Coordinates of C-alpha atoms and ligand atoms in Angstrom, one line a residue:
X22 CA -8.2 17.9 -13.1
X23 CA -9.6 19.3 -15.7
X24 CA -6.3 19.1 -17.8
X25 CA -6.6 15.5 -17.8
X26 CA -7.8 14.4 -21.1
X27 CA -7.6 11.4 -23.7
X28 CA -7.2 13.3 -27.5
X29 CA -7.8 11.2 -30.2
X30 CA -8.1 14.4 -33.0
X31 CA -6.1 17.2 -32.8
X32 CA -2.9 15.7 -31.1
X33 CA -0.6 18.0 -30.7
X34 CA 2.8 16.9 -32.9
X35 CA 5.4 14.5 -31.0
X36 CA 8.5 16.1 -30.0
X37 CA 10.2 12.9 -29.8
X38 CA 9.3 9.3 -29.6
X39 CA 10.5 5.9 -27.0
X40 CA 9.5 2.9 -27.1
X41 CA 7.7 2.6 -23.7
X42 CA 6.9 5.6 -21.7
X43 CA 6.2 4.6 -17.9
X44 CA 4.1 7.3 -16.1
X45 CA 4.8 7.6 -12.6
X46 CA 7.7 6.7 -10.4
X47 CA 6.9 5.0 -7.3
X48 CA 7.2 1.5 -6.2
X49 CA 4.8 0.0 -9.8
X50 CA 7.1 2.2 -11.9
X51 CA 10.5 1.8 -10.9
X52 CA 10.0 -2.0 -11.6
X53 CA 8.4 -1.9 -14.7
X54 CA 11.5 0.3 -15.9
X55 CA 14.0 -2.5 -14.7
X56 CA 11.9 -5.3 -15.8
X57 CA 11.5 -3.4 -19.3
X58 CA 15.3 -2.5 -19.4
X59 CA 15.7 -6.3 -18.5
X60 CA 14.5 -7.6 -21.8
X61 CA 16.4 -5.0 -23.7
X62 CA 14.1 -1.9 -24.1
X63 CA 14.9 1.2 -22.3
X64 CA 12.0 3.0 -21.1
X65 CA 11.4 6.3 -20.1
X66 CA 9.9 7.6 -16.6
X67 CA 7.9 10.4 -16.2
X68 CA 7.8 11.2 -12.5
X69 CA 5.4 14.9 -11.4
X70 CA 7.8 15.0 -8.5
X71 CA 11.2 16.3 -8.1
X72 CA 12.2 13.1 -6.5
X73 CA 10.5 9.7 -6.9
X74 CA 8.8 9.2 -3.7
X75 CA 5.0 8.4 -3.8
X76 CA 3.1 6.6 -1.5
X77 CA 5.7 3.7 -1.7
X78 CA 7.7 5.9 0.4
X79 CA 5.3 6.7 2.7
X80 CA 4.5 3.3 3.5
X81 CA 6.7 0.1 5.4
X82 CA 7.6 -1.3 2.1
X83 CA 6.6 -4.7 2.6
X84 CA 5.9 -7.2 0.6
X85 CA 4.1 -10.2 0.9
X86 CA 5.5 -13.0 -1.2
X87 CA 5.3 -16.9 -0.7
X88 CA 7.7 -19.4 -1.7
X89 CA 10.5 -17.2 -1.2
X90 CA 14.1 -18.4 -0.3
X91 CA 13.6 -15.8 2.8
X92 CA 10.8 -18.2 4.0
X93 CA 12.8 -21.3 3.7
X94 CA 15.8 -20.3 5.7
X95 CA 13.3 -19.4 8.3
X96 CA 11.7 -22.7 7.8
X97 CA 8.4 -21.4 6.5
X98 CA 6.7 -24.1 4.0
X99 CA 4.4 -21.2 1.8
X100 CA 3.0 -21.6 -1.8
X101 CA 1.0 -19.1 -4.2
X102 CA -2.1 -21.2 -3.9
X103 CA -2.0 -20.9 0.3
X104 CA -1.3 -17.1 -0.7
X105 CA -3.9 -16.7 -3.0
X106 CA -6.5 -18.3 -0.4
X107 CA -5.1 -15.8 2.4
X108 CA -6.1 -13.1 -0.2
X109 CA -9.7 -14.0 -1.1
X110 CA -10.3 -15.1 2.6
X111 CA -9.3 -11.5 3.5
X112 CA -11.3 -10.1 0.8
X113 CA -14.8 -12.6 1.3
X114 CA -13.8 -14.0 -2.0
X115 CA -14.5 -10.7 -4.2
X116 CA -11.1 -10.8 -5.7
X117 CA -10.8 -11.1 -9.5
X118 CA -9.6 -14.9 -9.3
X119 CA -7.2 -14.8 -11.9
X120 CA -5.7 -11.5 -10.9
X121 CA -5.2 -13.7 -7.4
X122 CA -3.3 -16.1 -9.4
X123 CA -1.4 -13.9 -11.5
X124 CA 0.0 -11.7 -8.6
X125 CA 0.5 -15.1 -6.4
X126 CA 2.4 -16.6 -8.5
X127 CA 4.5 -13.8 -10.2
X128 CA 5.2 -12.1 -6.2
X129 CA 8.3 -14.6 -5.3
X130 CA 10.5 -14.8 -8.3
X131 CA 9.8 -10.6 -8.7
X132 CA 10.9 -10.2 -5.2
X133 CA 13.7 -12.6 -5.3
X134 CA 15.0 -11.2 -8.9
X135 CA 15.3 -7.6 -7.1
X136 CA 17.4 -9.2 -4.6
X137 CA 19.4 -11.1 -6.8
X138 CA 19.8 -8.7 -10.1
X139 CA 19.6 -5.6 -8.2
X140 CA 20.6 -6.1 -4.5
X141 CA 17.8 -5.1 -2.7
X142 CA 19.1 -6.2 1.0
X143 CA 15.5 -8.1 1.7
X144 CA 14.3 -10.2 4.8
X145 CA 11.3 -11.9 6.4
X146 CA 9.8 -10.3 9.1
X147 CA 9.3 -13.2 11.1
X148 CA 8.8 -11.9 14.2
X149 CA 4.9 -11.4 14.4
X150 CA 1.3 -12.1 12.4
X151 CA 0.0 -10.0 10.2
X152 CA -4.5 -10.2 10.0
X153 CA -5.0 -12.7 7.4
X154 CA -1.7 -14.4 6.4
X155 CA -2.0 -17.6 7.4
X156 CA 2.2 -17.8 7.1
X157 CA 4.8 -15.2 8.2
X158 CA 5.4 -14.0 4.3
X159 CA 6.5 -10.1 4.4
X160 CA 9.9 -9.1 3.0
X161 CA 11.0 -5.9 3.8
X162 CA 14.5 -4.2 3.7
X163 CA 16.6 -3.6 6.7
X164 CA 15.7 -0.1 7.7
X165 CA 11.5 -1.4 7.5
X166 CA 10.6 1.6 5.4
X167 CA 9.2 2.3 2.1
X168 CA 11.4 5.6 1.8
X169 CA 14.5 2.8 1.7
X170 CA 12.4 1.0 -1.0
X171 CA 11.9 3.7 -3.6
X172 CA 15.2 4.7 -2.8
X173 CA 17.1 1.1 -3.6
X174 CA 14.7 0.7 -6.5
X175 CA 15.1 4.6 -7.9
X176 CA 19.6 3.7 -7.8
X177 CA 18.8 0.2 -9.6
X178 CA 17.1 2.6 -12.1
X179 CA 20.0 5.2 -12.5
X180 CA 22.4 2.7 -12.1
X181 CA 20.5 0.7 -15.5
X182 CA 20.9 4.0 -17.1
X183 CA 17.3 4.0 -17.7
X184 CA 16.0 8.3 -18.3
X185 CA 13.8 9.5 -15.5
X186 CA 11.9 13.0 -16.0
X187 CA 11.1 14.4 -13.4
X188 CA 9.1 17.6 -12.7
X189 CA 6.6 16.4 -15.2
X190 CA 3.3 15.9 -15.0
X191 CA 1.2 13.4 -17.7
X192 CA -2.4 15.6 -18.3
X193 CA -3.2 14.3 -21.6
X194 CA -2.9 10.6 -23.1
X195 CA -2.8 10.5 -27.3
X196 CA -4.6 7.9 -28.8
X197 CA -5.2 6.9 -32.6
X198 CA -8.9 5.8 -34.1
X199 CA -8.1 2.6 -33.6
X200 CA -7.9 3.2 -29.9
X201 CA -4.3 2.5 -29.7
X202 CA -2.4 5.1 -27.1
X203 CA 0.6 6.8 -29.2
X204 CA 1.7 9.7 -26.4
X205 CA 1.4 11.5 -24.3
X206 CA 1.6 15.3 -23.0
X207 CA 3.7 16.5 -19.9
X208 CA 3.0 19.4 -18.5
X209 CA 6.4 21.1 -16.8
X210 CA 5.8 23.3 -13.4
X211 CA 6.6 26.6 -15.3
X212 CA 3.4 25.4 -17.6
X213 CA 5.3 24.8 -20.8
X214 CA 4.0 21.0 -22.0
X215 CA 6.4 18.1 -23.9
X216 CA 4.2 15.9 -26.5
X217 CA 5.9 12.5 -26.7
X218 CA 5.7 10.0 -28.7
X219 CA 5.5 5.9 -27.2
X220 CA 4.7 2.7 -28.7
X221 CA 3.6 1.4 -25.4
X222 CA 2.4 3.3 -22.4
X223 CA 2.3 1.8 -18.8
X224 CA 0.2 3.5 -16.1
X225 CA 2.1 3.9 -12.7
X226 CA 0.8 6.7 -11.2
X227 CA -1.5 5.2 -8.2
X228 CA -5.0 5.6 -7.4
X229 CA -7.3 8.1 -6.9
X230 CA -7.2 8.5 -3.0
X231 CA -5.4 12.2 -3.2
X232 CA -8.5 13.6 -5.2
X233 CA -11.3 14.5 -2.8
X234 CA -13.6 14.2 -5.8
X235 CA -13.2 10.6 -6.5
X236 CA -13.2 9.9 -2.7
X237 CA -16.3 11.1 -2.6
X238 CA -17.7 9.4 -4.8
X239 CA -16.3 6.0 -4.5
X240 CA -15.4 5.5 -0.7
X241 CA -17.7 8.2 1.1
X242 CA -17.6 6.9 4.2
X243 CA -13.9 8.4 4.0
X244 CA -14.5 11.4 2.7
X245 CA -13.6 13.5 5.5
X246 CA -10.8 11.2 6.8
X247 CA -7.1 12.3 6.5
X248 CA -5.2 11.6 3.7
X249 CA -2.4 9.3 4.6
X250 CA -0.9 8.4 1.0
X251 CA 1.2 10.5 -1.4
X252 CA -1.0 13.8 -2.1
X253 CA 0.0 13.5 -5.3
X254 CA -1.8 10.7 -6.4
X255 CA -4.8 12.1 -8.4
X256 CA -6.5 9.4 -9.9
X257 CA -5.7 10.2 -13.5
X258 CA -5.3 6.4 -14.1
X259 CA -9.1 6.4 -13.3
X260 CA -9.7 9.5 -15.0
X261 CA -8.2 8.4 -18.2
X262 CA -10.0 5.1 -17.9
X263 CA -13.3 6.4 -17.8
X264 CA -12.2 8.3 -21.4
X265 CA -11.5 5.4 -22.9
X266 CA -14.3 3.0 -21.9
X267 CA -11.7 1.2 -19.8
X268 CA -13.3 -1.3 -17.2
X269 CA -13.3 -0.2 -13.5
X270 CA -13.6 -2.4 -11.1
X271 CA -13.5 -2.4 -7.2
X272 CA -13.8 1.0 -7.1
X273 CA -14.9 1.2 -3.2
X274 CA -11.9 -1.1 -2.3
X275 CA -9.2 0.7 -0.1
X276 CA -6.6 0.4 2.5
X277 CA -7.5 2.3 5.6
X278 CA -5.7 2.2 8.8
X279 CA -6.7 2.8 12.5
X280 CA -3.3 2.9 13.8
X281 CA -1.8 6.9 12.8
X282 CA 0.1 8.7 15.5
X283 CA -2.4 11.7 16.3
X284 CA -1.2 15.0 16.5
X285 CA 2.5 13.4 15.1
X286 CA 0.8 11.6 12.1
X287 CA 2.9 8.8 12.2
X288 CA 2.0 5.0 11.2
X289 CA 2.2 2.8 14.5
X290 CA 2.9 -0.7 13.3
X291 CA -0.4 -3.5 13.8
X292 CA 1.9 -5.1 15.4
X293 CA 1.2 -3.5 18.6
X294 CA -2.2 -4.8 18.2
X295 CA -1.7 -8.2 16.6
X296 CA 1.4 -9.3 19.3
X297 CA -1.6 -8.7 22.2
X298 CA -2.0 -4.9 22.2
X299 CA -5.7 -3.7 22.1
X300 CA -7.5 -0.2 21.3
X301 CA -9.8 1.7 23.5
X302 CA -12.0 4.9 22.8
X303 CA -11.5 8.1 24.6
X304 CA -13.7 6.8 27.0
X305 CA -11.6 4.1 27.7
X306 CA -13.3 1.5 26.1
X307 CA -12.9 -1.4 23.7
X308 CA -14.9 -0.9 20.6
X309 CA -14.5 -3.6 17.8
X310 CA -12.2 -7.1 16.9
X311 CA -8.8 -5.3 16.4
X312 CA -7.4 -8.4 15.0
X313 CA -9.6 -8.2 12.3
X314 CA -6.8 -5.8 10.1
X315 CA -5.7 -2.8 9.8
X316 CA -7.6 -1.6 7.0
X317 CA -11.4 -1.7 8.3
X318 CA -9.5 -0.2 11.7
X319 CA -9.4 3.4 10.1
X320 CA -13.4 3.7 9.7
X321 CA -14.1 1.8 13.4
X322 CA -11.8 4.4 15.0
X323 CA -13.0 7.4 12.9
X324 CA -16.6 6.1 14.3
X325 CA -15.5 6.4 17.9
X326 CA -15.7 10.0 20.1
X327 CA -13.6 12.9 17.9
X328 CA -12.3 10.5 15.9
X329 CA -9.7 8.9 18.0
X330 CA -8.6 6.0 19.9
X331 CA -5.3 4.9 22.3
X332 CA -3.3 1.6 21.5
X333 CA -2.7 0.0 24.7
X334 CA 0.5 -2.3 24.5
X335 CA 3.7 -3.0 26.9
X336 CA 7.1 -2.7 26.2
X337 CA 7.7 -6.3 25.1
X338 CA 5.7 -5.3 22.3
X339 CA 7.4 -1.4 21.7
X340 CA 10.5 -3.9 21.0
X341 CA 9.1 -5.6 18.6
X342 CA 7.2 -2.7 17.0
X343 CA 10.5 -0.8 17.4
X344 CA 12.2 -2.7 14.3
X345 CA 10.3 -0.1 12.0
X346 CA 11.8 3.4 11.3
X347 CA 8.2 5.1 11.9
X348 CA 7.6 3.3 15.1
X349 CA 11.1 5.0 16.5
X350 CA 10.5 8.1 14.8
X351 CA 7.3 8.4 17.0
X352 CA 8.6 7.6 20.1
X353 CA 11.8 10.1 19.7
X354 CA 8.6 12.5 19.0
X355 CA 7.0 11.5 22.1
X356 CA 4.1 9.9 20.9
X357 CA 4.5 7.2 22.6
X358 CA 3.6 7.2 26.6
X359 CA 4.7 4.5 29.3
X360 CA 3.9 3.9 32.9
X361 CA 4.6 1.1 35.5
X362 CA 0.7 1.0 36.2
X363 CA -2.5 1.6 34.7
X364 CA -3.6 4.5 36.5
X365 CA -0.5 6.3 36.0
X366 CA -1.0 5.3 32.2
X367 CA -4.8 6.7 32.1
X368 CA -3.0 9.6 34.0
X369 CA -1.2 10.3 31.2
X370 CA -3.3 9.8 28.5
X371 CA -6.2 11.5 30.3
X372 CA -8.3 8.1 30.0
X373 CA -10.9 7.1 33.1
X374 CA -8.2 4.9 35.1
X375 CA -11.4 2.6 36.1
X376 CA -12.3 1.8 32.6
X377 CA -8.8 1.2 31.2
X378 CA -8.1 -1.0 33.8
X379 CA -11.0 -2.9 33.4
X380 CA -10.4 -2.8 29.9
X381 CA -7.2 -4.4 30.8
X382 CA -8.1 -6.8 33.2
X383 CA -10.5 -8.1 31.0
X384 CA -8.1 -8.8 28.0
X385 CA -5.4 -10.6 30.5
X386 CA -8.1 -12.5 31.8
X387 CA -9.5 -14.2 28.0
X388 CA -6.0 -14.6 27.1
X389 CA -5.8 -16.5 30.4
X390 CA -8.7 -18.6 29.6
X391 CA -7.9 -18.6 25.8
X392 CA -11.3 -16.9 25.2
X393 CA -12.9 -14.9 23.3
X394 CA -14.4 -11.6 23.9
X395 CA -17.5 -9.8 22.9
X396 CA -16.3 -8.9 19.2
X397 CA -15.4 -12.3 18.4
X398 CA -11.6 -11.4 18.9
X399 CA -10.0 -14.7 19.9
X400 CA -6.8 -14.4 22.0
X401 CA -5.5 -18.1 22.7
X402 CA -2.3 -17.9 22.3
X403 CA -1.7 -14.0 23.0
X404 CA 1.1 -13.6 25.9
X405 CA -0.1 -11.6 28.5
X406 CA 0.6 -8.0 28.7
X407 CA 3.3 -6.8 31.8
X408 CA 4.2 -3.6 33.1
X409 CA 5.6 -1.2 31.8
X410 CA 2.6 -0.6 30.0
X411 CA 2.5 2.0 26.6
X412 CA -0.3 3.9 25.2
X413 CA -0.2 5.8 21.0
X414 CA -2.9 8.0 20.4
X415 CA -4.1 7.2 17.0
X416 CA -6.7 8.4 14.4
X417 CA -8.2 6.3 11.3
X418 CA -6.8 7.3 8.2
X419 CA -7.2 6.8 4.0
X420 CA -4.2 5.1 2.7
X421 CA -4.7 4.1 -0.6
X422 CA -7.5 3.0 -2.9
X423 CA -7.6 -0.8 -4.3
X424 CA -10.1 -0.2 -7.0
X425 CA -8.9 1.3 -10.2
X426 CA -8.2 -0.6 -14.0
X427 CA -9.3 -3.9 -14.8
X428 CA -5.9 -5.7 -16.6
X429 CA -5.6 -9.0 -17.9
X430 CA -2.8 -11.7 -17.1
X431 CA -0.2 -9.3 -19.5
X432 CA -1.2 -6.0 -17.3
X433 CA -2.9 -4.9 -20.6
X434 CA -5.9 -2.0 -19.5
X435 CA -9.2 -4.3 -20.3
X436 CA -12.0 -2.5 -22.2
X437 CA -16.4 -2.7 -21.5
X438 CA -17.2 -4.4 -24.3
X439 CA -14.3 -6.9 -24.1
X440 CA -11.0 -6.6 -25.2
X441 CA -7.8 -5.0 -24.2
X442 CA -6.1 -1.3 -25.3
X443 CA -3.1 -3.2 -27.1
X444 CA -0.6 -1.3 -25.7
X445 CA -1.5 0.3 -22.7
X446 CA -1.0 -1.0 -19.6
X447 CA -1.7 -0.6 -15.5
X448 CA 0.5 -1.8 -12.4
X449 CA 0.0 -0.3 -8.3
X450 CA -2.6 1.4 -7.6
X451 CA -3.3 2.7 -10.9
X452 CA -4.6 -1.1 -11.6
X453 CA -7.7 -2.8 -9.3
X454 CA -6.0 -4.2 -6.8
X455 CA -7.3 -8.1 -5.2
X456 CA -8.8 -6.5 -1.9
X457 CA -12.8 -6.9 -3.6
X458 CA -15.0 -4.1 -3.2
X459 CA -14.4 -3.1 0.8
X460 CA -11.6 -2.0 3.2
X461 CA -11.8 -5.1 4.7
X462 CA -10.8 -7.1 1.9
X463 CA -7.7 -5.4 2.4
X464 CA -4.4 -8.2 3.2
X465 CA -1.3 -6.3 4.4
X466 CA 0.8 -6.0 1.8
X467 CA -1.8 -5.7 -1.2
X468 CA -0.6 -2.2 -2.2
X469 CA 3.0 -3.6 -2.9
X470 CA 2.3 -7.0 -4.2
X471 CA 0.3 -5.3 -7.2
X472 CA 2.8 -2.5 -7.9
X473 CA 5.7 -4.9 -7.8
X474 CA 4.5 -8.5 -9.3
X475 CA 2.4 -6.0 -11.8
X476 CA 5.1 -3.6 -12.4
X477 CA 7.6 -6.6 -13.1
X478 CA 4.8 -7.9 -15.9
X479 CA 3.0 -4.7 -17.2
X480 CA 7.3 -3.8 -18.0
X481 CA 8.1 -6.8 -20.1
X482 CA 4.7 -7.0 -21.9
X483 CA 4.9 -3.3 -22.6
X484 CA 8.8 -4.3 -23.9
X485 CA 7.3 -7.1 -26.3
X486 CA 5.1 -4.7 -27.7
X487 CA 7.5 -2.4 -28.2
X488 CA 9.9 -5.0 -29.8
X489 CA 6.6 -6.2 -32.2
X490 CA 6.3 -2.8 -33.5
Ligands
FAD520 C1 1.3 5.1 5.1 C2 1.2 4.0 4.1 C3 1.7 2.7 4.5 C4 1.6 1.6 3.6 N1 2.2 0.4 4.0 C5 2.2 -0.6 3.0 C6 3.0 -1.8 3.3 O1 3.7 -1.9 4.2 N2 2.9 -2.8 2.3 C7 2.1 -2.6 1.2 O2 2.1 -3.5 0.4 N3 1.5 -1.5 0.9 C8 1.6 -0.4 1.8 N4 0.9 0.7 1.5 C9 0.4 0.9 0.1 C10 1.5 1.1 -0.9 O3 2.3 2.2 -0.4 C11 1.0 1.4 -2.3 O4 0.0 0.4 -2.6 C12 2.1 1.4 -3.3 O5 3.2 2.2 -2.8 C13 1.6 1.8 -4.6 O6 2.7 1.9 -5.5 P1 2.5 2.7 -6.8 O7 3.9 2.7 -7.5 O8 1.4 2.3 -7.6 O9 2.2 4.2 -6.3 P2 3.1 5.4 -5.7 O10 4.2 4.8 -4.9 O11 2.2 6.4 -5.1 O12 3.8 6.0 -7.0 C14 3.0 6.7 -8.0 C15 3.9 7.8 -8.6 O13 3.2 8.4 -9.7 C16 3.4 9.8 -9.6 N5 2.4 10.4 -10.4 C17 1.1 10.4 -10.1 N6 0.4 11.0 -11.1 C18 1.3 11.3 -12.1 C19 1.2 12.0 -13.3 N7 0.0 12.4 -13.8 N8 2.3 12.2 -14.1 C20 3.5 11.8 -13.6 N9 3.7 11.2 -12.4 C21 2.6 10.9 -11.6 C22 3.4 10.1 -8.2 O14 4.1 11.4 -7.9 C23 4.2 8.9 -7.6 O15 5.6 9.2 -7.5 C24 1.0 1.8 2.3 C25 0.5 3.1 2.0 C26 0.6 4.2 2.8 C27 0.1 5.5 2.4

């Protein structure tokens, strides 16, 4: 980490020069470069990877988006300002307002334009709720994953002709006295660098959850938890920022999850949980408000007995959770465990039979009565649970961090003091995100909508800079 530097003296010379230069290659990248290309500048990528994956790839690949011609042949009536409420309901109103705005507004036509311009096969999920949205609004590609997304959006880059390096790392940003970024330095994994010279520079290279460091410091209450996200995502954005005088903001925010496959370390979809599937400890108990998201789930099952919990769930439910590659994946692993009764479930799972089916009885017996329970979760509405019953043992888990670079409505990096860099700017995770503070200001789908509605702006407005000067 060391190696990560801002030089303002003593640059090394520039080997060559392009307009923009677009650090990182995950979801945030890959559509800055199109949007860039789009208005006529070709960018370059710089990925640290051989192949563009990054925690895009990692993750479902959905993204949330209101408005959307996906919605209205479902019959879904959605708007950015409904959106933007969802959001700062999720996140207790500790969003950056006009960030809200920006990425509400700009999420639909991005989402629709990759469909359209670059034929990215997108549909609703329209199947079940996600903790939060107050509208079924997440678009995903057929195969549910974000390994397909990078993917699509990695050909809609070759196929632009746009240059991706790969295999190179960005240590060092270059920046003149007047605080304008003019390079940058690439380190190569033989350890021979490339100096390069940009007239804009966009930051796509995620947060800081891969560096134990900065998760120490800014989320400890994760600090032992497993890393989830792309490992190398090293917070240079941050890093950088903190040269600079850039404005950080958020910092503690992050997505967490309670729902990992433990010992397969595979993401079981919320929908087991939000379609009427609950979570007990390994003493067979409930513990928390499931429905309250995902995110906050990672530190309330990290708090329970080694660290663990089960999803309880029926097969109805594996149906629906079985639309998503990683959900399929962990069954053909053997993750997940069914039984025609609960005893032979807690058999299984080595749960106390009394306590599960208690557990159990309880939950069928609110949703009967359209009750709530002792944690406020309300489950009116909630079909019943039937035999065959299913059980995931699951861990909590760091995803990604939501804090990260303040950017104005052009994706610009924002300085203390006021004022922008001119031409530098931030999209994904390397940006703050609009989840406040805390995980549970989290909204599924926050990670994508700010690496693709940023990536699509931070492009263009590093393209009009580029075309200025
Ligand atoms: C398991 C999991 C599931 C998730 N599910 C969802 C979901 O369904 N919906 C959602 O909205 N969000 C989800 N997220 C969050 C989402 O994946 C991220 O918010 C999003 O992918 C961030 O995109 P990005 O382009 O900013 O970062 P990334 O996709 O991580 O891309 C950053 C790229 O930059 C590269 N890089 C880093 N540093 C450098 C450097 N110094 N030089 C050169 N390259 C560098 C990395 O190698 C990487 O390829 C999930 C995350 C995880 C981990």
């Amino acid at each position: 980490m060391s190696r990560t530097r801002v030089l303002t003296e003593a640059a090394p010379a520039f080997e060559t020069e392009v307009p923009v230069a677009i650090i990182g290659a995950g979801a945030a990248g890959l559509v800055a470069a199109l949007a860039c290309h789009g208005v006529g500048i070709e960018p370059l990528v710089i990925e640290r990877d051989p192949v563009p994956r990054g925690s895009t790839s990692l993750s479902a690949g959905l993204i949330p988006a209101p408005g959307t011609r996906f919605q209205r042949e479902r019959g879904i009536a959605d708007d950015a300002t409904t959106f933007a409420a969802d959001i700062q309901g999720k996140a207790h109103g500790h969003a950056d307002p006009a960030l809200v705005a920006l990425v509400s507004n700009a999420i639909a036509p991005a989402v629709e334009w990759l469909a359209d311009r670059h034929g990215l096969r997108f549909s609703l999920v329209h199947d079940f709720d996600y903790p939060g949205h107050s509208r079924r609004r997440m678009h995903g590609l057929p195969s549910r994953s974000g390994a397909e997304l990078v993917d699509r959006l990695r050909h809609a880059v070759e196929a632009a002709g746009i240059p991706l390096l790969t295999n190179a790392r960005v240590t060092t940003l270059i920046r003149d006295k007047s605080g304008a970024v003019r390079g940058f330095v690439a380190e190569r994994p033989d350890g021979s660098t490339e100096c390069i010279g940009a007239r804009a520079v966009v930051l796509a290279c995620c947060g800081y959850a891969g560096n134990k460091a900065l998760v120490r410091k800014y989320i400890p209450e994760l600090a032992d938890a497993l890393y989830f996200g792309h490992p190398g995502n090293e917070g240079e954005a941050v890093l950088w920022g903190e040269q600079i005088g850039a404005v950080l903001r958020d910092m503690g925010g992050h997505q967490g999850h309670g729902s990992v496959a433990h010992p397969q370390g595979i993401l079981i979809s919320w929908a087991v949980i939000m379609e009427g599937g609950f979570q007990v400890n390994l003493d067979g108990e409930r513990f928390w408000n499931e429905s309250s998201g995902y995110s906050e789930a990672g530190a309330a099952v990290l708090r329970q007995r080694d660290g663990m919990a089960w999803d309880i769930f029926d097969t109805r439910i594996a149906s629906v959770a079985r639309q998503f590659e990683d959900f399929r994946n962990a069954e053909a692993q053997g993750a997940v465990l069914t039984a025609g009764t609960t005893a032979e479930l807690a058999a299984k799972a080595k749960l106390p039979a009394a306590r599960l089916a208690a557990a159990l009885q309880e939950v069928e017996a609110l949703k009967r009565d359209r009750g709530r329970d002792a944690f406020a979760r309300d489950w009116s509405g909630s079909v019943p649970l039937a035999p065959p019953y299913c059980a995931v043992r699951v861990t909590g888990a760091l995803f990604h961090s939501q804090g990260g670079l303040a950017v104005d409505e052009r994706a610009r990096v924002r300085l203390e003091g006021g004022g922008c860099v001119p031409n530098l700017f931030a999209a994904g995770g390397a940006a703050c995100g609009v989840s406040g503070p805390e995980a549970s200001g989290y909204l599924s789908g926050n990670g994508l909508l700010t690496a693709v509605a940023l990536g699509r702006i931070a492009g263009e407005s590093a393209a009009a800079v580029a075309k200025a000067g």
